[in-house]
Every structure is written in structure tokens, then in C-alpha cells.
Short mmCIF file of C-alpha atoms in Angstrom, two decimals:
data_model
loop_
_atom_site.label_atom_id
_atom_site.label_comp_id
_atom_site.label_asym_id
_atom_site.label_seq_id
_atom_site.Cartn_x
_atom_site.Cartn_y
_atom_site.Cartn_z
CA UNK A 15 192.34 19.15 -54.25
CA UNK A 16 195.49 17.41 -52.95
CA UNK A 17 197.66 14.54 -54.41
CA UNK A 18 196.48 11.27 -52.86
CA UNK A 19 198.67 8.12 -53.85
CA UNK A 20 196.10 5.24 -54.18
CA UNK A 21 197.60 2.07 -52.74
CA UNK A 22 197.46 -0.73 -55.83
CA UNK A 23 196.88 1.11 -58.39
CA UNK A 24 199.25 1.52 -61.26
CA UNK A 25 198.55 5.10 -62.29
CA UNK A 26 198.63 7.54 -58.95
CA UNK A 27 196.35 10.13 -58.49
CA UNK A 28 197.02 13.67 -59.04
CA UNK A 29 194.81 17.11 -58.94
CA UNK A 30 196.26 18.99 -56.69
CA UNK A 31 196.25 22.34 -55.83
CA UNK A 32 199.04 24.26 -53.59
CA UNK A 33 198.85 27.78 -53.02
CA UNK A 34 202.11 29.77 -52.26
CA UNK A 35 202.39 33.58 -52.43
CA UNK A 36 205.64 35.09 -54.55
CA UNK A 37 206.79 38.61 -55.16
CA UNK A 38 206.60 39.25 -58.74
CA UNK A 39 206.83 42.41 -61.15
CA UNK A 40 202.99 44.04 -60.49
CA UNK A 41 203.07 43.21 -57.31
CA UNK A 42 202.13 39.52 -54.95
CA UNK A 43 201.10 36.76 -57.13
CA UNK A 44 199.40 34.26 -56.42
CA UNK A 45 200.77 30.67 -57.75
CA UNK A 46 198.61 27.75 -57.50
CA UNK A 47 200.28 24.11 -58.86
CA UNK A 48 198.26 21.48 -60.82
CA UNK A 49 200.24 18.09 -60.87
CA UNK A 50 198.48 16.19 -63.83
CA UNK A 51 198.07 12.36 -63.56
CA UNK A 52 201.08 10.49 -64.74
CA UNK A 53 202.39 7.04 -65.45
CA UNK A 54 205.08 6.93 -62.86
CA UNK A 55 205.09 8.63 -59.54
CA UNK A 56 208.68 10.11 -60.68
CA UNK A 57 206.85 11.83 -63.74
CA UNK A 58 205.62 15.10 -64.11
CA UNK A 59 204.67 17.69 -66.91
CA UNK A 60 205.42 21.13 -65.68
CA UNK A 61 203.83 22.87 -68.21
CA UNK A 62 200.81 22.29 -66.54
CA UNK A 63 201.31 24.41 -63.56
CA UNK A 64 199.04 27.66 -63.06
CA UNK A 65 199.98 30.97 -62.44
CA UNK A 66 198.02 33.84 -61.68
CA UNK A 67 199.08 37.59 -62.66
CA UNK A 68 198.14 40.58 -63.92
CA UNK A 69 199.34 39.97 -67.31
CA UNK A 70 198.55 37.10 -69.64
CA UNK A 71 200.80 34.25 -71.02
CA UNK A 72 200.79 31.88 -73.22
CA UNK A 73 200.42 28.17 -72.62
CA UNK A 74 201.14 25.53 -75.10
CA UNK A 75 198.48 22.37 -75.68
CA UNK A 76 200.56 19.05 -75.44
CA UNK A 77 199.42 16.44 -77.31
CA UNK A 78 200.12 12.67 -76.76
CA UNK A 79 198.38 9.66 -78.07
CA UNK A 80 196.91 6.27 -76.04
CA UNK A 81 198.78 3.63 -76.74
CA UNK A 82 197.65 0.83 -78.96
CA UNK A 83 196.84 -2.41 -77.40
CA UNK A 84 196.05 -5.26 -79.98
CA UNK A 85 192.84 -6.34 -81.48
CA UNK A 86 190.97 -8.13 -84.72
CA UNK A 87 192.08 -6.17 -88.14
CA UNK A 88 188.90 -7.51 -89.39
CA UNK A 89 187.65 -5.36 -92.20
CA UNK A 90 183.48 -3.75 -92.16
CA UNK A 91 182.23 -2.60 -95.21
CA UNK A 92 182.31 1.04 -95.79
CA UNK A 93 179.47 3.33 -95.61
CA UNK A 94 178.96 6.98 -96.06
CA UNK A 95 180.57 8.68 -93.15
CA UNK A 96 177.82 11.53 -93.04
CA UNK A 97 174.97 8.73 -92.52
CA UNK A 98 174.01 8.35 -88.90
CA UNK A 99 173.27 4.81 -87.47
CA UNK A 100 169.51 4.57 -87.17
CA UNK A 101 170.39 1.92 -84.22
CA UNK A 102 171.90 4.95 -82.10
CA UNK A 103 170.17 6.59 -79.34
CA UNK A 104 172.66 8.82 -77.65
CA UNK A 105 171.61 10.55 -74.38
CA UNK A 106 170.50 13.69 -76.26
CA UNK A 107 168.41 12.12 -79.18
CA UNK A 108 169.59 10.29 -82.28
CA UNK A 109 172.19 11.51 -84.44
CA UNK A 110 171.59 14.48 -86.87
CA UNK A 111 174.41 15.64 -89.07
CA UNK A 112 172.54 18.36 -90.80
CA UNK A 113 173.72 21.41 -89.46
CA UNK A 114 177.71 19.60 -88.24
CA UNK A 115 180.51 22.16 -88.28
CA UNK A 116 182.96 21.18 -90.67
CA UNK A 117 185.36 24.24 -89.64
CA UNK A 118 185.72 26.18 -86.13
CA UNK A 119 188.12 28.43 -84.25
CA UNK A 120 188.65 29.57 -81.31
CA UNK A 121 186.49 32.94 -81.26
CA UNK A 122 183.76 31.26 -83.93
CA UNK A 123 183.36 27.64 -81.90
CA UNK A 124 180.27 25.30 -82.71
CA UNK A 125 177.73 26.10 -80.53
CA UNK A 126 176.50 23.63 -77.25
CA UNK A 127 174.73 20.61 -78.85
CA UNK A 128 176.25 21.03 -82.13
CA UNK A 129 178.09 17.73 -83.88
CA UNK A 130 182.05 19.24 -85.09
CA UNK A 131 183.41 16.74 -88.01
CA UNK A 132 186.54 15.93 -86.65
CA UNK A 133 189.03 12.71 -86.31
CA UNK A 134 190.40 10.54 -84.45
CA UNK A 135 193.21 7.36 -85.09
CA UNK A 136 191.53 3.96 -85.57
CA UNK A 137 194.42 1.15 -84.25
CA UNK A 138 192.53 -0.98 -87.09
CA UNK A 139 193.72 1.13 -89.94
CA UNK A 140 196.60 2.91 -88.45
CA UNK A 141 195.40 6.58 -89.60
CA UNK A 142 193.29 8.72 -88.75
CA UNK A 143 189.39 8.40 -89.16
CA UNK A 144 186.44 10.44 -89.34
CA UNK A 145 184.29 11.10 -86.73
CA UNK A 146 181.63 13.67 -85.09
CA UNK A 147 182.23 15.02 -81.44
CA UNK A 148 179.98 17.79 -78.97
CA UNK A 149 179.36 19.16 -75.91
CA UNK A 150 175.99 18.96 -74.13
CA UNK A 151 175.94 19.74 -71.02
CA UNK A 152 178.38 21.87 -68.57
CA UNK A 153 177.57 21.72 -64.86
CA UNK A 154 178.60 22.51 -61.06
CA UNK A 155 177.09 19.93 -59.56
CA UNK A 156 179.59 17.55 -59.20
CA UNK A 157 179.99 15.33 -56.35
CA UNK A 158 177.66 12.27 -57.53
CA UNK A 159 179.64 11.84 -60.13
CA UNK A 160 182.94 12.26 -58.12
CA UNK A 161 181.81 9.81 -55.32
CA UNK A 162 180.43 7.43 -58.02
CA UNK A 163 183.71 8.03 -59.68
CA UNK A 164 185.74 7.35 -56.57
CA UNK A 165 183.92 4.25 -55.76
CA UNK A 166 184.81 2.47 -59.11
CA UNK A 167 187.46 -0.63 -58.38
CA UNK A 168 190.40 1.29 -60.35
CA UNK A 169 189.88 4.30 -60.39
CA UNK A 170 193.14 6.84 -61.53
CA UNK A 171 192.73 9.99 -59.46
CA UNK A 172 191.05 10.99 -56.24
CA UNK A 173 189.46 14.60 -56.26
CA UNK A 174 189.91 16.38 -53.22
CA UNK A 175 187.38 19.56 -51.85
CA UNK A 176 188.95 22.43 -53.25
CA UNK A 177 190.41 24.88 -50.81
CA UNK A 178 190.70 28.26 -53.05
CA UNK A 179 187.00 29.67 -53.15
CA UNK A 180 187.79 31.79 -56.35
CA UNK A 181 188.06 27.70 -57.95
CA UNK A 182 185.18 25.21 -58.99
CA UNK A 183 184.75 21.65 -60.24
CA UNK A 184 183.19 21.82 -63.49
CA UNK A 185 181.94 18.57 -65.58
CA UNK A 186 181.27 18.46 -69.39
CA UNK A 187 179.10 15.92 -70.50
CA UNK A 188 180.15 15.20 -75.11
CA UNK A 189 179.51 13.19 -77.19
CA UNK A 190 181.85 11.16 -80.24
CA UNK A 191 179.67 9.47 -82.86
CA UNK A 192 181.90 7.21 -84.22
CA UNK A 193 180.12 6.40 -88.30
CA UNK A 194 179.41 3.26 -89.37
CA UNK A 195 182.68 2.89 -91.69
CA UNK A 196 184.74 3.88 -89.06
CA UNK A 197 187.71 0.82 -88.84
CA UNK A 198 187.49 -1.54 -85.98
CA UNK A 199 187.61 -5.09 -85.02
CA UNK A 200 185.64 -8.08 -82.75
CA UNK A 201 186.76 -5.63 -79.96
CA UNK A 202 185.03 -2.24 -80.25
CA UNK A 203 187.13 0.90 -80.18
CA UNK A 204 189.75 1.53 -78.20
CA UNK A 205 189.79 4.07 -76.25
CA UNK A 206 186.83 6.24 -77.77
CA UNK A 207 187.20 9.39 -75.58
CA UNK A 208 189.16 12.32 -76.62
CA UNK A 209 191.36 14.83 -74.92
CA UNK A 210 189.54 17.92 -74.27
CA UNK A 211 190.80 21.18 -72.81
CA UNK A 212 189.25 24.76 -71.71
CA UNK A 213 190.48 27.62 -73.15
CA UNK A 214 190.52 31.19 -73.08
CA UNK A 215 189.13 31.92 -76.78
CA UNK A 216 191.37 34.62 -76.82
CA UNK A 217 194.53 33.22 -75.94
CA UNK A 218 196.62 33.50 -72.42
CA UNK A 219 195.37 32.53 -69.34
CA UNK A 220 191.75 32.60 -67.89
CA UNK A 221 190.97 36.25 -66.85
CA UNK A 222 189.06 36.73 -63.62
CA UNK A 223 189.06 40.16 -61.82
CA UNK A 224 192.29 41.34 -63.37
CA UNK A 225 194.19 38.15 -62.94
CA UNK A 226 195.28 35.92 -65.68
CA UNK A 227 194.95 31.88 -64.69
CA UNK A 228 197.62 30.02 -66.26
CA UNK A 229 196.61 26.67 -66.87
CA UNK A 230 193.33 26.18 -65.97
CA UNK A 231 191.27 23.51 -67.83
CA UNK A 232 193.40 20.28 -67.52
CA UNK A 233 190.03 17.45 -68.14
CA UNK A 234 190.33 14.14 -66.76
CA UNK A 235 187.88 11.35 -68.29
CA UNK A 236 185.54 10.25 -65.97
CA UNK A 237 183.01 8.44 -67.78
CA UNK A 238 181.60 5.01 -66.89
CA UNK A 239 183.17 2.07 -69.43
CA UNK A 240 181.73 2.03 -72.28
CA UNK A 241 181.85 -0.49 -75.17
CA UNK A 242 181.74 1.39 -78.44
CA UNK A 243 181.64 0.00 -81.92
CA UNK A 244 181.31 1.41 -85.42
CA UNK A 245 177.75 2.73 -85.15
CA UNK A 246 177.68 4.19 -82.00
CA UNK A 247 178.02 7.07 -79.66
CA UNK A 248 180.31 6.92 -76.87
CA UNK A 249 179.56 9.32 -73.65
CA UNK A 250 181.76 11.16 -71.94
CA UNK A 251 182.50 13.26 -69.35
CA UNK A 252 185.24 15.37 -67.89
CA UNK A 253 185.88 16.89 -64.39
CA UNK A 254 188.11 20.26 -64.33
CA UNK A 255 188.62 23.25 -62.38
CA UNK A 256 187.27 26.44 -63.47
CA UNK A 257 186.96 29.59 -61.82
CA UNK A 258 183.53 29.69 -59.86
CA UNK A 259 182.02 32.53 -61.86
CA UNK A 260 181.10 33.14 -65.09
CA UNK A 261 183.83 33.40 -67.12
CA UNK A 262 184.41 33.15 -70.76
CA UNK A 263 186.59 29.74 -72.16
CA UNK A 264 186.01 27.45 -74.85
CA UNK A 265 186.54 23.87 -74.90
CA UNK A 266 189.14 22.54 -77.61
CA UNK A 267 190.23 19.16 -79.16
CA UNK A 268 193.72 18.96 -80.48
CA UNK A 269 194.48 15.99 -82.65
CA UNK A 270 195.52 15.27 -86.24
CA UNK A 271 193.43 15.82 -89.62
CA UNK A 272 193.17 13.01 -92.36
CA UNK A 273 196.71 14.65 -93.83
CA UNK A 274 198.35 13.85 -90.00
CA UNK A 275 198.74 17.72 -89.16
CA UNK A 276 197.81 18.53 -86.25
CA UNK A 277 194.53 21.06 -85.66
CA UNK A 278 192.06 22.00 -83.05
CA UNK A 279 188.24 21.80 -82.73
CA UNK A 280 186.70 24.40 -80.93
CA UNK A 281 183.01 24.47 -79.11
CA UNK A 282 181.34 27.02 -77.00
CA UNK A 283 179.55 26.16 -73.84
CA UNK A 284 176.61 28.11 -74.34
#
């Protein structure tokens, strides 16, 4: 996928790929460049470029934060955060807690379809909040959502056909259930998707016929606007490149616990 610029539009699209050959230790290596989306066309984070070898590295997860924009401080009365709304019908079925995963890693992840307790900041109450997140669905077929993606009035990034065969576009459909307590005002949540990522459960790169993919997994959001308030369950979903086999990765969520330390989530996608 190349970098297009989109005339107009504040934020300039970027998921590009570039393929270059280079002479390295084991042999030729194969580099191939992802330029993430960025606030300013002068802007860009290099740690997200990918590298294929024969051995693997290590990456390093970068987390940032939305910025606040301002909205009502009113206050909701609390509830029990483990109490699903009975007024939420999310796309797969209401909400059941019952069997959440309080506690994952990497190599033990919550399965497909299960709810991980996790957090996220509420711009209400200035610290983090709970709230329940999951995948649901992981496909390949991609390009209704891409074109109905492309077609919306402002629109970030423009996805390109892929030109490396060995690569597909991958989206995850998740869900955040946001409980009842959660803090928010006359406006709804803001922003109430979360930063995902694919991962190799075992660390390094993604490892496909002896290579090692460096970097693989960058998700960009996708979804259809949503209004979400206290109660409800926002859906997302995320477009990324993944090798076009079947390979083994894990998605992760990095953000900060209730103490402000930052952790990851972990789910499978099987």
C-alpha cells in the first residue's frame, strides 16, 4: 500500500509499503517500510519500520494517549462495574461477565469472544476507569470495509492493494463495554476505541518461513462513528497487515492500570 496525501484533510494518509533489498549478515534481506499515520506530514515514528531476517528482534510498543477535548463533568451515580447494562445489545449478544479474564499474558491470552477487565482514562474523572474489551471476529475479506472506509467525508488514510504477496489485509472486529459507572458527561465518551496491536506471543518479529517480520501489526481504527455512553458497547474495527498464511500472533492492548502503570492485555484470535 503506498502513501497517498489526501488533499484537505488535516491528518495525511500513510500505510505504505516499500520494498528494497540490502546485504546483511545471513545473507539478502528483505526490508519493507511502514510509515504510520501522523499529525504533520514532517512527522514520522521510525520505530515502526519492518525488517525481515533470519533472526528475531525486539520491537518496543509505544504508547501515546488522545488528547482531551472538553465536555460536561457532570457526575452519574455509581453502579457495580461487573453489572452489564440490560439496555445493551452488542453485535455478538448482550453482555456476560461471567467467565471475563481478569489477568492475561502473552502465551496464556483470553480466548476469541472472551470479555478481558481492563481500563481505559475517562476525560470526566481524569484517571483511569474500568472497562471490558474482546475480539470477535478476524477476517481477510476486506475491501467493503476499505471502500466503505474510503468513501467516508474525512477519512485519515487511504489503503492501497498490497504489492508483496507473502502480505495480507487483516480486520479485527472488538468490542469495549464501557459499565454503567464509568465517568462521562452530556457528551458520550470520547474517543472509546483503544489501541490494539498484533504480536508475536513469543516476542521478536512475526516468523514466516525462516524470516522474522519486524513490525508487523500496526492497527488503524476504522470503525463507523459511534456515540457511546456509560452503558454501552462501542464497535470497533481495525485494518492491518499480516502475513497471508497462518501464522501465530496475538493481539495486545497497552495502557495504564487503576495505579497508572502501564500493562498489556493479551487475546488470542482463535
Amino acid at each position: 500500500m503506498k502513501c497517498t496525501k489526501k488533499p484537505g484533510v488535516i491528518l495525511i494518509a500513510a500505510a505504505v509499503i516499500c520494498l528494497m533489498t540490502a546485504c546483511g549478515v545471513n545473507g539478502t534481506e528483505r526490508e519493507t517500510d511502514f510509515l504510520n499515520p501522523v499529525e504533520e506530514e514532517s512527522s514520522r515514528r521510525s520505530e515502526n519500520d519492518v525488517v525481515q531476517s533470519t533472526e528475531p528482534e525486539s520491537t518496543e510498543q509505544e504508547s501515546t494517549e488522545p488528547e482531551p477535548t472538553e465536555g460536561s463533568n457532570e457526575e452519574e451515580s455509581p453502579e457495580d462495574a461487573q453489572e452489564p447494562s440490560k439496555d445493551v445489545t452488542p453485535g455478538n449478544g448482550s453482555v456476560d461477565l461471567s467467565n471475563v479474564a481478569t489477568e492475561t499474558t502473552a502465551l496464556e491470552p483470553a480466548a476469541l469472544g472472551q470479555w478481558i477487565q481492563s481500563t481505559a482514562h475517562s476525560y470526566d474523572s481524569d484517571q483511569e476507569e474500568t472497562v471490558y474489551w474482546r475480539i470477535v471476529d478476524i477476517t481477510s475479506d476486506c475491501q467493503e470495509d476499505i471502500d466503505r472506509y474510503h468513501g467516508e467525508k474525512n477519512h485519515y488514510y487511504v489503503f492501497d492493494p498490497l504489492e508483496d504477496e507473502d502480505l495480507a489485509y487483516r480486520i479485527a472486529t472488538y468490542e469495549v463495554y464501557y459499565p454503567k459507572d464509568f465517568p462521562t458527561g452530556d457528551r458520550g465518551i470520547f474517543s472509546p476505541d483503544i489501541t490494539l496491536h498484533a504480536r508475536n506471543p513469543k516476542g521478536g518479529g512475526i516468523k514466516y518461513k525462516g524470516v522474522s517480520y519486524i513490525g508487523l501489526g500496526s492497527c488503524y481504527e476504522i470503525a463507523e462513528k459511534q456515540e457511546i455512553f456509560a452503558g454501552d458497547v462501542y464497535v470497533g474495527k481495525v485494518l492491518y497487515v499480516m502475513i497471508n498464511d497462518d501464522v501465530e500472533y496475538v493481539f495486545a492492548y497497552s495502557h495504564k492500570n487503576v495505579e497508572g502503570e502501564y500493562i498489556d492485555d493479551y487475546a488470542a484470535i482463535k
